[in-house]
Tab-separated table of C-alpha atoms and ligand atoms in Angstrom:
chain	number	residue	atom	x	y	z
A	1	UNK	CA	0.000	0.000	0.000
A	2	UNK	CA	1.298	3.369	-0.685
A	3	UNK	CA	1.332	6.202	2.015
A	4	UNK	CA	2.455	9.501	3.073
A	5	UNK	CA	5.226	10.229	5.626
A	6	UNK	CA	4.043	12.779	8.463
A	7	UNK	CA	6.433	12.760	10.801
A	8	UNK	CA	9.837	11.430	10.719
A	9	UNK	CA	12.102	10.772	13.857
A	10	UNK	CA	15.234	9.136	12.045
A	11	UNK	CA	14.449	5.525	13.460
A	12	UNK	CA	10.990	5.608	13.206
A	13	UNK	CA	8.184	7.149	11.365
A	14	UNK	CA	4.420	7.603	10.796
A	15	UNK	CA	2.842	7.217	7.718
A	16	UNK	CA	-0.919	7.700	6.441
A	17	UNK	CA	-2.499	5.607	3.655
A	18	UNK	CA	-5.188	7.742	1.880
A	19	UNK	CA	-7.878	6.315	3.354
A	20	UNK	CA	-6.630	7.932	6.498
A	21	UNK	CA	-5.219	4.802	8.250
A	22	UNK	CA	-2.204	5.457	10.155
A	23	UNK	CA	0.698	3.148	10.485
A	24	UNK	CA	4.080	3.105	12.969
A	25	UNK	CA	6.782	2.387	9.844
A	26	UNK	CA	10.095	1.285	10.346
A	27	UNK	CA	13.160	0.874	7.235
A	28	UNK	CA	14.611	-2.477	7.296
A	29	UNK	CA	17.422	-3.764	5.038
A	30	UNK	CA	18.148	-1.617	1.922
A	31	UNK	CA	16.311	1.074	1.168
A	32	UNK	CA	16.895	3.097	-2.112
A	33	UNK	CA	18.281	6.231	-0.627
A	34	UNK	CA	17.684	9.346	-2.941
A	35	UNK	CA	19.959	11.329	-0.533
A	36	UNK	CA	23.036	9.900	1.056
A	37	UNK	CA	24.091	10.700	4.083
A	38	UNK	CA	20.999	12.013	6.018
A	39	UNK	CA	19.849	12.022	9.538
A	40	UNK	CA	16.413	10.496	8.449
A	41	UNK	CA	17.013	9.103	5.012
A	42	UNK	CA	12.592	9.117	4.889
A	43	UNK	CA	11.283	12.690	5.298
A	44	UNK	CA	7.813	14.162	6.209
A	45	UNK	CA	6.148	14.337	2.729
A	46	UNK	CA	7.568	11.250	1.153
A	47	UNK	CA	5.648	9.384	-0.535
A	48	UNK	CA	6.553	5.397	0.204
A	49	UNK	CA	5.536	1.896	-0.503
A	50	UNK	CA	4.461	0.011	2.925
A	51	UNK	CA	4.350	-3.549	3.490
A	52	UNK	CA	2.602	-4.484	6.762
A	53	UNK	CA	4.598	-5.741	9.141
A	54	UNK	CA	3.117	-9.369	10.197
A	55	UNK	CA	4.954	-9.210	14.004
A	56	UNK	CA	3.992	-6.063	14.966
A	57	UNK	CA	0.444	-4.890	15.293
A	58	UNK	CA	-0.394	-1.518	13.022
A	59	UNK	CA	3.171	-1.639	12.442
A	60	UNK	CA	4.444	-1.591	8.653
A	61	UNK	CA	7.765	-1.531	6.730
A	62	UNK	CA	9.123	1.083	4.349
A	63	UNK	CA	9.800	-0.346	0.986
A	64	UNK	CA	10.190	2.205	-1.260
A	65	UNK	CA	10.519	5.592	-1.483
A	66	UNK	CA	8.742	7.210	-4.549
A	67	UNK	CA	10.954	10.147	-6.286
A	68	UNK	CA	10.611	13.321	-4.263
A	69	UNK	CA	9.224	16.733	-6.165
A	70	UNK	CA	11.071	18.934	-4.598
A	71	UNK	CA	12.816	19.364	-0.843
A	72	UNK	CA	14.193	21.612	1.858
A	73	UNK	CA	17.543	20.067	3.420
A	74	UNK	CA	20.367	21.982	5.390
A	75	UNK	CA	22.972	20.530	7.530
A	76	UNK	CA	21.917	18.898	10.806
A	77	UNK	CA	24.360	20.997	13.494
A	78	UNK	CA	27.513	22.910	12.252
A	79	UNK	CA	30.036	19.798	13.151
A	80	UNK	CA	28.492	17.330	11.318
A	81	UNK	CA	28.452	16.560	7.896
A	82	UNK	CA	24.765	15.041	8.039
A	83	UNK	CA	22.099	16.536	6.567
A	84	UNK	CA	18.656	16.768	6.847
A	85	UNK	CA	15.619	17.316	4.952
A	86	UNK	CA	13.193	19.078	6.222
A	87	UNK	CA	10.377	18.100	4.729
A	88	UNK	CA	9.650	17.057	0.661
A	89	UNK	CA	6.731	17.588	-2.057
A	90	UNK	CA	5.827	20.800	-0.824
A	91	UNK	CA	3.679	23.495	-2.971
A	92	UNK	CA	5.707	25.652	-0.685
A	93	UNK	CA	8.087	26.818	2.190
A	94	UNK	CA	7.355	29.521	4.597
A	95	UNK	CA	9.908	31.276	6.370
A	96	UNK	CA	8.812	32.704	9.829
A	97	UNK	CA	10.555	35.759	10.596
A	98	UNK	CA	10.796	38.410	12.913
A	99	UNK	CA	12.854	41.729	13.348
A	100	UNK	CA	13.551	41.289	17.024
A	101	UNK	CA	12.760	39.157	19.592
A	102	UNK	CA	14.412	36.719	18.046
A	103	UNK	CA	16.112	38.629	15.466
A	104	UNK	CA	16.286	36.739	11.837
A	105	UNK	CA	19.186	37.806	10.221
A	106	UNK	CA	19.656	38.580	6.537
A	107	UNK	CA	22.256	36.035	6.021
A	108	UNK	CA	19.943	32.983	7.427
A	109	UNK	CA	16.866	34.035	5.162
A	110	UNK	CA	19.311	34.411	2.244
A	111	UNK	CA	20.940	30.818	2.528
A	112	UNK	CA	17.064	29.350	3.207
A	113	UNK	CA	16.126	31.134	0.025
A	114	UNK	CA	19.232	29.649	-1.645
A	115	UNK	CA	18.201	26.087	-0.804
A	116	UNK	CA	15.100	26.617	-2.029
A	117	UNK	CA	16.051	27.845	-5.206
A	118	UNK	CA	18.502	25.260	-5.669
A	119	UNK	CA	15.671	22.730	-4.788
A	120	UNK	CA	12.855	23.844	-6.902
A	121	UNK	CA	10.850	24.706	-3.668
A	122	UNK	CA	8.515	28.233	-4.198
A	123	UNK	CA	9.619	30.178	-1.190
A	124	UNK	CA	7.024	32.509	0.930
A	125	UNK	CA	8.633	35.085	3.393
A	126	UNK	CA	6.766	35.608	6.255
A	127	UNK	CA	7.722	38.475	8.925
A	128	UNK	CA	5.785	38.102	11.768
A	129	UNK	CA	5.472	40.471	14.983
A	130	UNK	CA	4.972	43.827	12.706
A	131	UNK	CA	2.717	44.622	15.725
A	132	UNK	CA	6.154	45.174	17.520
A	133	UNK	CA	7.607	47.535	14.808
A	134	UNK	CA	5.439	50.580	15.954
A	135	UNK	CA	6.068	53.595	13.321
A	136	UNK	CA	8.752	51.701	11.789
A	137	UNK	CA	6.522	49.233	9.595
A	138	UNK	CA	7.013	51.297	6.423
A	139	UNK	CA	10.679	51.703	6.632
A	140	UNK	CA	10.855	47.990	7.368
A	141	UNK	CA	8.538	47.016	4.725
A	142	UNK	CA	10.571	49.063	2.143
A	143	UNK	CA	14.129	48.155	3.057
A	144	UNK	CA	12.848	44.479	2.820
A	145	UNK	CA	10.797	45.347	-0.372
A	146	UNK	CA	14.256	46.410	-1.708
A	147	UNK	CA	16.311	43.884	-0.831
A	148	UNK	CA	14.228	41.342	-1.929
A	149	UNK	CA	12.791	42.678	-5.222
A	150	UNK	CA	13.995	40.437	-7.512
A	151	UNK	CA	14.652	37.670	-5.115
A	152	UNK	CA	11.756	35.468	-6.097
A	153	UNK	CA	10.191	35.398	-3.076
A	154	UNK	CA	7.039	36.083	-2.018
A	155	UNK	CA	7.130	38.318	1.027
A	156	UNK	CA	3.775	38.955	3.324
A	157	UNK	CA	3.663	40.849	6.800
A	158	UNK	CA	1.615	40.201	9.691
A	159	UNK	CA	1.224	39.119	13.103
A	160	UNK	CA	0.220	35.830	14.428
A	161	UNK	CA	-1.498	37.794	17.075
A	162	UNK	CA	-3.925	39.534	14.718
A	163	UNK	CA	-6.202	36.866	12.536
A	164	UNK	CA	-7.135	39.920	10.315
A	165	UNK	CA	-2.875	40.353	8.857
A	166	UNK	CA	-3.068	36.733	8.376
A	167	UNK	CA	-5.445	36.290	5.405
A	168	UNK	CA	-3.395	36.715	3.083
A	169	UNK	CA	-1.221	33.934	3.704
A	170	UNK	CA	-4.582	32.094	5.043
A	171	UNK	CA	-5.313	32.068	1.447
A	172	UNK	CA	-2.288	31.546	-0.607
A	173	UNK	CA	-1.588	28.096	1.611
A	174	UNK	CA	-5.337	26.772	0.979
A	175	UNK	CA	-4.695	22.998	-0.118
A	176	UNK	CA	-1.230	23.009	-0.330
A	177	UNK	CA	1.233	21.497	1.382
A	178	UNK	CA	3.317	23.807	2.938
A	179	UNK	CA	6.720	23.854	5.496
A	180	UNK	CA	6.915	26.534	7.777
A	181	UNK	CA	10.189	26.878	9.115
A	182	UNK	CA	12.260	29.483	11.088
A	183	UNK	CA	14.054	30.103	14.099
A	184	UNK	CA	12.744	29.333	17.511
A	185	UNK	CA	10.697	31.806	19.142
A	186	UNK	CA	9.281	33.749	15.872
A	187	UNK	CA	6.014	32.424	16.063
A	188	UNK	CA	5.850	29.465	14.019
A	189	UNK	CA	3.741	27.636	16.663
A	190	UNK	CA	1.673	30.693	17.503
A	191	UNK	CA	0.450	31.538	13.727
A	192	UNK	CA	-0.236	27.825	12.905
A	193	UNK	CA	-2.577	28.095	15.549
A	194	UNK	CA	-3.728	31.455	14.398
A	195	UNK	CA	-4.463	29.678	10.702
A	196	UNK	CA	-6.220	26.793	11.786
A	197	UNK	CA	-7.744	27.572	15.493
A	198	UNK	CA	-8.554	23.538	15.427
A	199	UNK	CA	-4.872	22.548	16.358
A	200	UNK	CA	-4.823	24.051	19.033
A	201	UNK	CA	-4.160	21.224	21.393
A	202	UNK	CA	-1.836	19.379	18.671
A	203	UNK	CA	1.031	22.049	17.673
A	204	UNK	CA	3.149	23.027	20.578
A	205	UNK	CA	3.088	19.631	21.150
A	206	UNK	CA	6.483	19.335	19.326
A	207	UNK	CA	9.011	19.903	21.371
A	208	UNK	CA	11.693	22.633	21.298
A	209	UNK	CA	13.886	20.932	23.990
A	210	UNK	CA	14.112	17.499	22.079
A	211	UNK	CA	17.272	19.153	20.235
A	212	UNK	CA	18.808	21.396	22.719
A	213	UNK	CA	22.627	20.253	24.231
A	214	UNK	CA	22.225	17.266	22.074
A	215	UNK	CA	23.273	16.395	18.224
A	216	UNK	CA	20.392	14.700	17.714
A	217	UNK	CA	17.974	16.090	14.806
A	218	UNK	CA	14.837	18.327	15.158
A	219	UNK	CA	11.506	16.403	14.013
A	220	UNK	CA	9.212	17.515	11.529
A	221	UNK	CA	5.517	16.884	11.964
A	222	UNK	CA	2.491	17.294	9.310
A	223	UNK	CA	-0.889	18.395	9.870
A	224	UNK	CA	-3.921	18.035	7.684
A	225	UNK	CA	-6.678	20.633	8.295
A	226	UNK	CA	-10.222	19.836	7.700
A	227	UNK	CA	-10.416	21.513	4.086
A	228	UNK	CA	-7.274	19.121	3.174
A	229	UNK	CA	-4.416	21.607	3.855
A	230	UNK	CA	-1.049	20.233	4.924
A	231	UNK	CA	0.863	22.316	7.127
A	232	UNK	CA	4.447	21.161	8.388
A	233	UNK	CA	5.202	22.670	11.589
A	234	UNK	CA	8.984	22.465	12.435
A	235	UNK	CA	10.941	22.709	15.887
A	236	UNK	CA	13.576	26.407	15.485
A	237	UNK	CA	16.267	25.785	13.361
A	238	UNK	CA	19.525	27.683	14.789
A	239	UNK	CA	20.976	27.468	11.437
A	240	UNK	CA	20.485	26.967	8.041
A	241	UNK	CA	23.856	25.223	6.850
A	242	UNK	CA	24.125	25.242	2.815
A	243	UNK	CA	24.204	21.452	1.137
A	244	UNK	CA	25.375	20.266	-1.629
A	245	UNK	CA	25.666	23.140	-3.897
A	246	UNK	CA	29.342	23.575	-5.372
A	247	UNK	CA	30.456	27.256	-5.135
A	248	UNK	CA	30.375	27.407	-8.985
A	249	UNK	CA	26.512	26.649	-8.974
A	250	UNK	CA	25.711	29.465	-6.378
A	251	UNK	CA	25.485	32.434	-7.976
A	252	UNK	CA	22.611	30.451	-10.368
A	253	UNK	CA	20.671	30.574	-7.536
A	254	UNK	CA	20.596	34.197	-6.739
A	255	UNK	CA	17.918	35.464	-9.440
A	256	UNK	CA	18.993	38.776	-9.655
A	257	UNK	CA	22.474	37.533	-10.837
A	258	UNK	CA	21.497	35.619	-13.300
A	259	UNK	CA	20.477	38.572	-15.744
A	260	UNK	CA	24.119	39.768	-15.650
A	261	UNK	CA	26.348	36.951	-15.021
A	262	UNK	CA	26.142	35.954	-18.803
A	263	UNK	CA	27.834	39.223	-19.463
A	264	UNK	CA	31.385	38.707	-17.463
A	265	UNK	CA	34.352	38.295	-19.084
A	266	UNK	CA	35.174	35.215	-18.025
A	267	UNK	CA	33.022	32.281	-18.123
A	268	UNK	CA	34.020	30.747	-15.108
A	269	UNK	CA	33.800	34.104	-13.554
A	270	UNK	CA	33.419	34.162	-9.348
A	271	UNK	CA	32.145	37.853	-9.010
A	272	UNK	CA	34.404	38.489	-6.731
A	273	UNK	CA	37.471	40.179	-7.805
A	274	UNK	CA	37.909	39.349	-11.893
A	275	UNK	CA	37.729	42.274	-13.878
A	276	UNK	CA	34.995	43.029	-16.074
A	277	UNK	CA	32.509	41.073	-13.882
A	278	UNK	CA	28.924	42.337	-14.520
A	279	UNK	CA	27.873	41.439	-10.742
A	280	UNK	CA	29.877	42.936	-9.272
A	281	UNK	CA	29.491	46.272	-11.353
A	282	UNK	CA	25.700	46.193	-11.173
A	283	UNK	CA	26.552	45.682	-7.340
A	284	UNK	CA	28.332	48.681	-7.996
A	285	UNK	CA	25.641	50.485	-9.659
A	286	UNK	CA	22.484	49.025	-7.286
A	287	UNK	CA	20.815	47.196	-9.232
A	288	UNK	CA	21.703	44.652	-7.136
A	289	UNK	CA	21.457	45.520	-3.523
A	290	UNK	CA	24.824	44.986	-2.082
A	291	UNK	CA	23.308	43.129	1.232
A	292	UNK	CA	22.547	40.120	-1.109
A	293	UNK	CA	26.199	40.067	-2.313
A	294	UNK	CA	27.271	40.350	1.122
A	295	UNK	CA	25.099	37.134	1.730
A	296	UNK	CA	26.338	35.770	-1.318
A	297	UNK	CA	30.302	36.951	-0.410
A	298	UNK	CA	29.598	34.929	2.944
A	299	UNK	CA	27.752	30.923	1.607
A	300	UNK	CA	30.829	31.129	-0.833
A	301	UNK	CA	33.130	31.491	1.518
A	302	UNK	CA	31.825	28.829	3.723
A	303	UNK	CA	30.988	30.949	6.753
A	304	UNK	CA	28.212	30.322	9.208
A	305	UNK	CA	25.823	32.421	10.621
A	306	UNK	CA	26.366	31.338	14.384
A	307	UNK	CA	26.374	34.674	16.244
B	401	GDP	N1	4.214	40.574	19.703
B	401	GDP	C1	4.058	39.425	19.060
B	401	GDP	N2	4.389	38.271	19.667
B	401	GDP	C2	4.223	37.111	19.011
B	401	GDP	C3	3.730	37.082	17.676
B	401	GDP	N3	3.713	35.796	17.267
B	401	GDP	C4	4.168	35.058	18.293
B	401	GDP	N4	4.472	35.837	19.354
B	401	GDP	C5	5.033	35.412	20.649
B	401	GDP	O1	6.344	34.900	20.456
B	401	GDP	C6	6.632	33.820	21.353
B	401	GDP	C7	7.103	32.597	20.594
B	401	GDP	O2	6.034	32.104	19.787
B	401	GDP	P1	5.969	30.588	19.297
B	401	GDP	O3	4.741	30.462	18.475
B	401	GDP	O4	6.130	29.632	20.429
B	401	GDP	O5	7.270	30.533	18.389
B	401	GDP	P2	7.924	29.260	17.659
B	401	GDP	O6	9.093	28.860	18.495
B	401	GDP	O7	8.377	29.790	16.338
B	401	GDP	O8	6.897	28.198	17.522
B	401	GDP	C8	5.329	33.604	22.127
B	401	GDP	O9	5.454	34.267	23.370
B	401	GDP	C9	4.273	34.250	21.248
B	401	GDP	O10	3.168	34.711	21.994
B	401	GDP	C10	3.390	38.331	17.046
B	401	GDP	O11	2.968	38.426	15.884
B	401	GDP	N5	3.577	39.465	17.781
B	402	MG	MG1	6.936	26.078	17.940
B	403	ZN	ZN1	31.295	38.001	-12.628
């Protein structure tokens, strides 16, 4: 029978046929891995093959895991070379965001942006808590209108306090499957709720602490909502370490390179110091905004965004 995975610890996993039964799956033996080297080589979203496992009650084996659309995957914790995916076959990712309290920092929503990009995943930016901006809103909403204009993103404001600022996104996730990811404490928990009032009890219930002092993995858990939309609710990620994108492919996945690039003079051109490099001039010039080249200056050389 063929299911699909909604939540996925690394040893174990649950999976829902589409009549709605749910099943405790397991891997055994080999299992075609479409990823190598991943903290849970079946993700939330996958679509598998069960067989039902005759010595466990309701418990079933993963066979097979059906090719995967699209996925979000960054590095499990900065000293290991694991990664993980997030979550797979999403319509979309939303990334939960907030000014202060936490801060989100340019750099983290440009290298989750990257990975979506370079994973065919249509990315939604959410910042959340305007209500805390006071008179600042517009200036925020134009610096990040700026910054982000040819990003290919889709950028929405609100506040998971207020139902009303929410509609918009209310209505662009109808029916889809979508992740919503960000870093702890922006409100990922508190606007899921704020969507769909009937989880209350169920999301929270994931929790932050399973990750903390350990290098064990965060889990991701789906939720379907009565009118059939599947939300992925996701513990904080700390950081969003780049995967398996060679420097060469990077700037490919910065959209508002890609106009120029074709006009450097060299072909294998790192827009960083050749001459005659149409980045960097149109850096030069603003039509790119320089805090995206900063972000770009800073995945190629491999740094990380711990503060
Ligand atoms: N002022 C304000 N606080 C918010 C907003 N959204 C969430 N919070 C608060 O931020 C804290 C963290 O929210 P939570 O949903 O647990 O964040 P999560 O870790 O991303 O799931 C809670 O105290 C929420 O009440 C918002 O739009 N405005
Ligand atoms: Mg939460
Ligand atoms: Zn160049």
């Amino acid at each position: 029978m063929e299911a699909t995975i909604t939540k996925s610890t690394g040893s174990w996993y649950l999976a829902r046929t589409d009549d709605g039964v749910v099943w405790q799956a397991r891997t055994r033996g080999k299992l075609r891995l479409q990823v190598s080297d991943t903290s849970n080589p079946v993700a939330v979203g996958d679509r598998v093959l069960l067989m039902e496992d005759v010595n466990y009650e309701n418990t079933a084996i993963i066979k097979e895991i059906f090719p995967r659309e699209n996925y979000v995957i960054r590095k499990a914790n900065k000293l290991s070379s694991k990664r993980q995916i997030l979550a797979t076959n999403l319509d979309a990712a939303v990334l939960v965001a907030s000014m202060f309290a936490p801060r989100t920092s340019l750099g983290f929503i440009d290298r989750f942006l990257l990975g979506c990009q370079a994973y065919h995943v249509p990315a939604i930016l959410f910042m959340n808590k305007v209500d805390m901006l006071g008179d600042n809103i517009d200036q925020v909403q134009s610096e990040i209108g700026r910054i982000y204009k040819n990003a290919q993103v889709e950028i929405m404001y609100g506040s998971a306090l207020d139902s009303n600022s929410i509609q918009e996104l209310l209505n662009r996730i109808h029916i889809k499957r979508i992740l919503l990811a960000g870093h702890s404490g922006v409100g990922k928990s508190t606007l899921l709720n704020a969507l769909y009032p009937e989880f209350d009890a169920k999301v929270g219930s994931i929790s932050e602490t399973h990750s903390k002092g350990k290098h064990t993995t965060t889990f991701a858990e789906m939720f379907t909502t009565e009118d059939g939309t599947q939300l992925i609710d996701t513990p904080g990620i700390r950081d969003f370490g780049v995967v398996d994108i060679e420097a060469i492919e990077i700037p490919q996945y910065f959209p508002e390179f890609r106009k120029f690039m074709n006009k450097c003079k060299f072909s294998n051109c790192t827009h960083t110091h050749e001459p005659n490099c149409a980045v960097l001039e149109n850096v030069s010039n603003g039509n790119i905004p320089e805090e995206r080249y900063y972000s770009y200056q800073s995945i190629l050389n491999n740094e990380d965004i711990y503060k």
